[in-house]
């Protein structure tokens, strides 16, 4: 697999299918099927599929992870909290990547980044078997330099920078604050790359806000879910993904 090796200008799109499962679970039926969404995403040019198995199984379930591992040809980014249960599952399935995220039951989505600096010793022990099993370990963190450097120290291969605040500020019309947040994301991406980390970003990305993020040259991958699943209602999942890809390529310029 050549995924760790990027040519300059290339930016991968990981499609998060959690909210296909949210819709399915709303009726307690088997419909719509997250695997079918993942296969469609693959056909539409997604480079990977992301699925977050939350401790409360509110959207993706264990059987979905099994079906995705067996059914898709592109890499699976298995998102989870750093718990013993999730480590056992990750070691059983050995997905391409394991992205560790903070998780609180009461939150609606992943609200903040992981405190890698504050949980350094435990996370070092946590990621070691995952790395040994061949998974690319990714830390979902803020652009705080302490978190970036701690992620490198514990042996993560990847950091995913949290773009939620940037997207919230822009959506609320706080353009100057969003610009400041964007500048911090840029500096964070530079610092992460200089620490030898592969840099990803995600959360809250839409057609309206993706281009300044996609233009950050150190970024190798964006993970996008909620907006794409929503947009699929109006234009279909394949066209929704193709349009996101078009905007990402536009931001990268002719090299993309
Ligand atoms: N990256 C991570 C680590 C996430 O937790 C999420 C949300 O599940 C996303 C990306 C995608 O965010 P969104 O669904 O807002 O596009």
Coordinates of C-alpha atoms and ligand atoms in Angstrom, one line a residue:
X1 CA 0.0 0.0 0.0
X2 CA 1.5 3.4 -1.0
X3 CA -0.6 5.6 1.2
X4 CA 2.2 6.9 3.4
X5 CA 4.0 8.1 0.3
X6 CA 2.6 11.3 -1.1
X7 CA 3.6 13.3 -4.1
X8 CA 3.6 17.1 -3.5
X9 CA 0.2 18.7 -3.9
X10 CA -1.8 15.5 -3.4
X11 CA -4.5 15.7 -0.8
X12 CA -6.5 12.6 0.1
X13 CA -10.2 12.7 1.0
X14 CA -11.4 10.4 3.7
X15 CA -15.2 10.1 3.8
X16 CA -16.7 9.6 7.2
X17 CA -19.9 7.5 7.0
X18 CA -21.0 7.7 10.6
X19 CA -24.2 9.6 9.9
X20 CA -25.4 7.1 7.4
X21 CA -25.6 4.8 10.4
X22 CA -27.3 7.6 12.4
X23 CA -30.1 7.6 9.9
X24 CA -30.3 3.8 9.9
X25 CA -30.4 3.7 13.7
X26 CA -33.2 6.3 13.9
X27 CA -35.6 3.6 12.7
X28 CA -33.9 0.6 14.1
X29 CA -33.8 -1.0 10.6
X30 CA -31.0 -2.1 8.3
X31 CA -31.4 0.9 6.0
X32 CA -29.5 2.9 4.8
X33 CA -26.5 0.6 4.9
X34 CA -23.1 2.3 5.8
X35 CA -21.2 -0.3 3.7
X36 CA -23.2 0.6 0.6
X37 CA -22.4 4.3 1.3
X38 CA -18.7 3.4 1.6
X39 CA -18.7 1.5 -1.7
X40 CA -20.4 4.5 -3.4
X41 CA -17.8 6.8 -1.8
X42 CA -15.1 4.6 -3.2
X43 CA -16.5 4.8 -6.7
X44 CA -16.8 8.6 -6.4
X45 CA -13.1 8.9 -5.7
X46 CA -12.8 8.8 -1.9
X47 CA -9.3 7.7 -0.9
X48 CA -10.4 6.2 2.4
X49 CA -13.4 5.6 4.7
X50 CA -13.6 6.8 8.2
X51 CA -15.9 5.2 10.8
X52 CA -16.1 6.2 14.5
X53 CA -17.1 3.3 16.7
X54 CA -18.3 5.2 19.8
X55 CA -18.4 3.6 23.2
X56 CA -22.2 4.0 23.2
X57 CA -22.5 2.7 19.6
X58 CA -24.8 5.6 18.7
X59 CA -24.1 5.3 15.0
X60 CA -21.5 2.8 13.8
X61 CA -21.7 -0.6 15.3
X62 CA -19.3 -3.5 15.6
X63 CA -20.9 -5.3 12.7
X64 CA -20.4 -2.2 10.5
X65 CA -16.6 -2.3 11.2
X66 CA -16.6 -6.0 10.3
X67 CA -18.5 -5.3 7.1
X68 CA -16.3 -2.4 6.1
X69 CA -13.1 -4.4 6.7
X70 CA -14.4 -7.2 4.5
X71 CA -16.1 -5.1 1.9
X72 CA -14.0 -2.0 0.9
X73 CA -10.9 -1.9 -1.2
X74 CA -9.7 1.5 0.1
X75 CA -8.2 2.0 3.6
X76 CA -10.4 2.1 6.7
X77 CA -9.6 4.8 9.3
X78 CA -11.0 3.4 12.5
X79 CA -11.8 6.2 14.8
X80 CA -12.2 5.5 18.5
X81 CA -11.5 6.5 22.1
X82 CA -8.3 5.3 23.7
X83 CA -10.0 2.6 25.8
X84 CA -9.1 -1.0 26.4
X85 CA -12.2 -2.3 24.5
X86 CA -11.3 -0.2 21.4
X87 CA -7.7 -1.3 21.4
X88 CA -8.8 -5.0 21.5
X89 CA -11.1 -4.3 18.5
X90 CA -8.5 -2.4 16.6
X91 CA -6.0 -5.3 17.2
X92 CA -8.6 -7.8 16.0
X93 CA -9.4 -5.9 12.8
X94 CA -6.1 -4.3 12.1
X95 CA -7.4 -1.4 10.0
X96 CA -5.1 0.8 7.9
X97 CA -5.3 3.6 10.5
X98 CA -6.5 4.1 14.0
X99 CA -7.4 7.7 14.9
X100 CA -7.7 8.3 18.6
X101 CA -10.3 10.8 19.7
X102 CA -11.6 12.1 23.0
X103 CA -15.1 10.9 23.7
X104 CA -17.7 12.1 26.2
X105 CA -21.0 10.4 26.2
X106 CA -22.9 13.6 26.6
X107 CA -21.4 15.4 23.6
X108 CA -23.2 15.5 20.3
X109 CA -19.9 15.1 18.3
X110 CA -16.2 15.1 19.1
X111 CA -15.9 18.5 20.7
X112 CA -12.2 19.0 21.6
X113 CA -8.9 17.5 20.7
X114 CA -7.2 14.7 22.6
X115 CA -4.9 15.8 25.6
X116 CA -1.9 13.8 24.4
X117 CA 0.5 16.0 26.5
X118 CA -1.5 15.3 29.7
X119 CA -1.9 11.6 29.1
X120 CA 1.6 11.0 27.7
X121 CA 2.6 7.8 29.5
X122 CA -0.7 6.0 29.1
X123 CA -1.0 6.9 25.4
X124 CA 2.6 5.7 24.7
X125 CA 1.7 2.3 26.1
X126 CA -1.6 2.4 24.3
X127 CA -0.3 3.1 20.8
X128 CA 2.7 0.7 20.9
X129 CA 0.7 -2.6 20.2
X130 CA -1.3 -0.8 17.5
X131 CA 1.9 0.3 15.8
X132 CA 3.4 -3.2 16.1
X133 CA 0.2 -4.5 14.5
X134 CA 0.9 -2.3 11.5
X135 CA -1.8 0.4 12.1
X136 CA -1.0 4.0 11.3
X137 CA -1.8 5.7 14.6
X138 CA -3.3 9.2 14.4
X139 CA -4.0 11.7 17.2
X140 CA -7.0 14.0 16.8
X141 CA -5.7 17.2 18.4
X142 CA -5.9 20.9 18.5
X143 CA -3.1 23.0 16.9
X144 CA -1.5 23.5 20.3
X145 CA 2.3 22.9 19.8
X146 CA 2.4 20.9 23.1
X147 CA -0.1 18.5 21.8
X148 CA 1.7 18.2 18.4
X149 CA 5.1 17.6 20.0
X150 CA 3.6 15.1 22.5
X151 CA 2.0 13.2 19.6
X152 CA 5.4 12.9 17.9
X153 CA 7.0 11.7 21.2
X154 CA 4.5 8.9 21.8
X155 CA 5.2 7.5 18.4
X156 CA 2.1 8.5 16.5
X157 CA 2.6 8.6 12.7
X158 CA -0.2 11.1 12.1
X159 CA -1.9 14.0 13.7
X160 CA -5.3 15.1 12.6
X161 CA -5.9 18.8 13.4
X162 CA -9.3 19.7 14.7
X163 CA -11.0 22.3 12.3
X164 CA -14.2 22.5 14.4
X165 CA -13.5 25.9 15.9
X166 CA -12.5 27.4 12.5
X167 CA -15.7 26.1 10.9
X168 CA -17.9 27.2 13.9
X169 CA -16.4 30.7 13.8
X170 CA -16.9 31.1 10.1
X171 CA -20.5 29.8 10.3
X172 CA -21.2 32.4 13.0
X173 CA -19.8 35.1 10.8
X174 CA -16.8 35.8 13.0
X175 CA -14.5 36.1 10.0
X176 CA -11.5 37.8 11.8
X177 CA -11.5 35.2 14.5
X178 CA -11.8 32.4 11.9
X179 CA -8.8 33.9 10.1
X180 CA -6.8 33.8 13.3
X181 CA -7.8 30.2 13.9
X182 CA -6.8 29.4 10.3
X183 CA -3.4 30.9 10.8
X184 CA -2.9 28.8 14.0
X185 CA -3.9 25.7 12.0
X186 CA -1.4 26.6 9.3
X187 CA 1.4 27.1 11.9
X188 CA 0.3 23.8 13.6
X189 CA 0.5 21.9 10.3
X190 CA 4.0 23.3 9.7
X191 CA 5.2 22.3 13.2
X192 CA 3.7 18.8 12.9
X193 CA 5.4 18.3 9.5
X194 CA 8.7 19.5 11.0
X195 CA 8.2 16.9 13.8
X196 CA 8.0 14.2 11.1
X197 CA 4.3 13.7 11.4
X198 CA 1.9 13.2 8.6
X199 CA -0.8 15.9 8.9
X200 CA -4.5 15.5 8.4
X201 CA -7.4 17.8 9.3
X202 CA -11.1 17.5 9.8
X203 CA -14.4 18.4 11.5
X204 CA -17.1 20.7 10.3
X205 CA -15.7 21.0 6.8
X206 CA -18.2 22.1 4.1
X207 CA -18.1 23.4 0.5
X208 CA -18.0 26.9 2.0
X209 CA -15.0 26.5 4.3
X210 CA -12.9 23.7 2.8
X211 CA -10.7 25.6 0.4
X212 CA -8.5 27.6 2.9
X213 CA -7.9 24.4 4.8
X214 CA -7.2 22.3 1.7
X215 CA -4.7 25.0 0.6
X216 CA -2.4 24.3 3.7
X217 CA 0.5 22.6 1.9
X218 CA 1.5 20.3 4.7
X219 CA -1.9 18.6 4.8
X220 CA -2.0 15.1 3.3
X221 CA -5.7 14.2 4.1
X222 CA -9.0 15.7 5.0
X223 CA -11.7 13.7 6.8
X224 CA -15.2 14.9 6.1
X225 CA -18.5 13.3 7.1
X226 CA -21.6 15.2 8.4
X227 CA -21.8 17.7 5.6
X228 CA -21.3 15.1 2.8
X229 CA -24.0 12.8 4.2
X230 CA -26.4 15.8 4.5
X231 CA -25.5 17.1 1.0
X232 CA -26.2 13.5 -0.3
X233 CA -29.9 14.1 0.4
X234 CA -29.9 16.8 -2.2
X235 CA -27.5 15.7 -4.9
X236 CA -26.6 12.1 -4.1
X237 CA -23.5 10.8 -2.3
X238 CA -21.3 10.4 -5.4
X239 CA -21.9 13.9 -6.8
X240 CA -21.6 15.4 -3.2
X241 CA -18.1 13.8 -2.9
X242 CA -17.1 14.7 -6.4
X243 CA -17.9 18.4 -5.7
X244 CA -15.9 18.3 -2.5
X245 CA -13.0 16.8 -4.3
X246 CA -13.2 19.5 -7.0
X247 CA -13.0 22.2 -4.4
X248 CA -10.1 20.5 -2.7
X249 CA -8.2 20.2 -6.0
X250 CA -9.0 23.9 -6.8
X251 CA -7.4 24.9 -3.5
X252 CA -4.3 22.9 -4.2
X253 CA -3.8 24.5 -7.6
X254 CA -2.5 22.8 -10.8
X255 CA -0.3 20.3 -9.0
X256 CA -3.5 18.5 -7.6
Ligands
LIG1 N1 -12.2 13.8 12.0 C1 -12.5 13.4 13.3 C2 -11.4 12.9 14.1 C3 -13.8 13.3 13.7 O1 -14.1 12.9 15.0 C4 -14.9 13.7 12.9 C5 -16.3 13.6 13.3 O2 -16.6 12.3 13.6 C6 -14.5 14.1 11.6 C7 -13.2 14.2 11.2 C8 -15.5 14.5 10.6 O3 -16.2 15.6 11.0 P1 -17.6 16.0 10.2 O4 -18.5 14.9 10.4 O5 -18.0 17.3 10.9 O6 -17.2 16.3 8.8

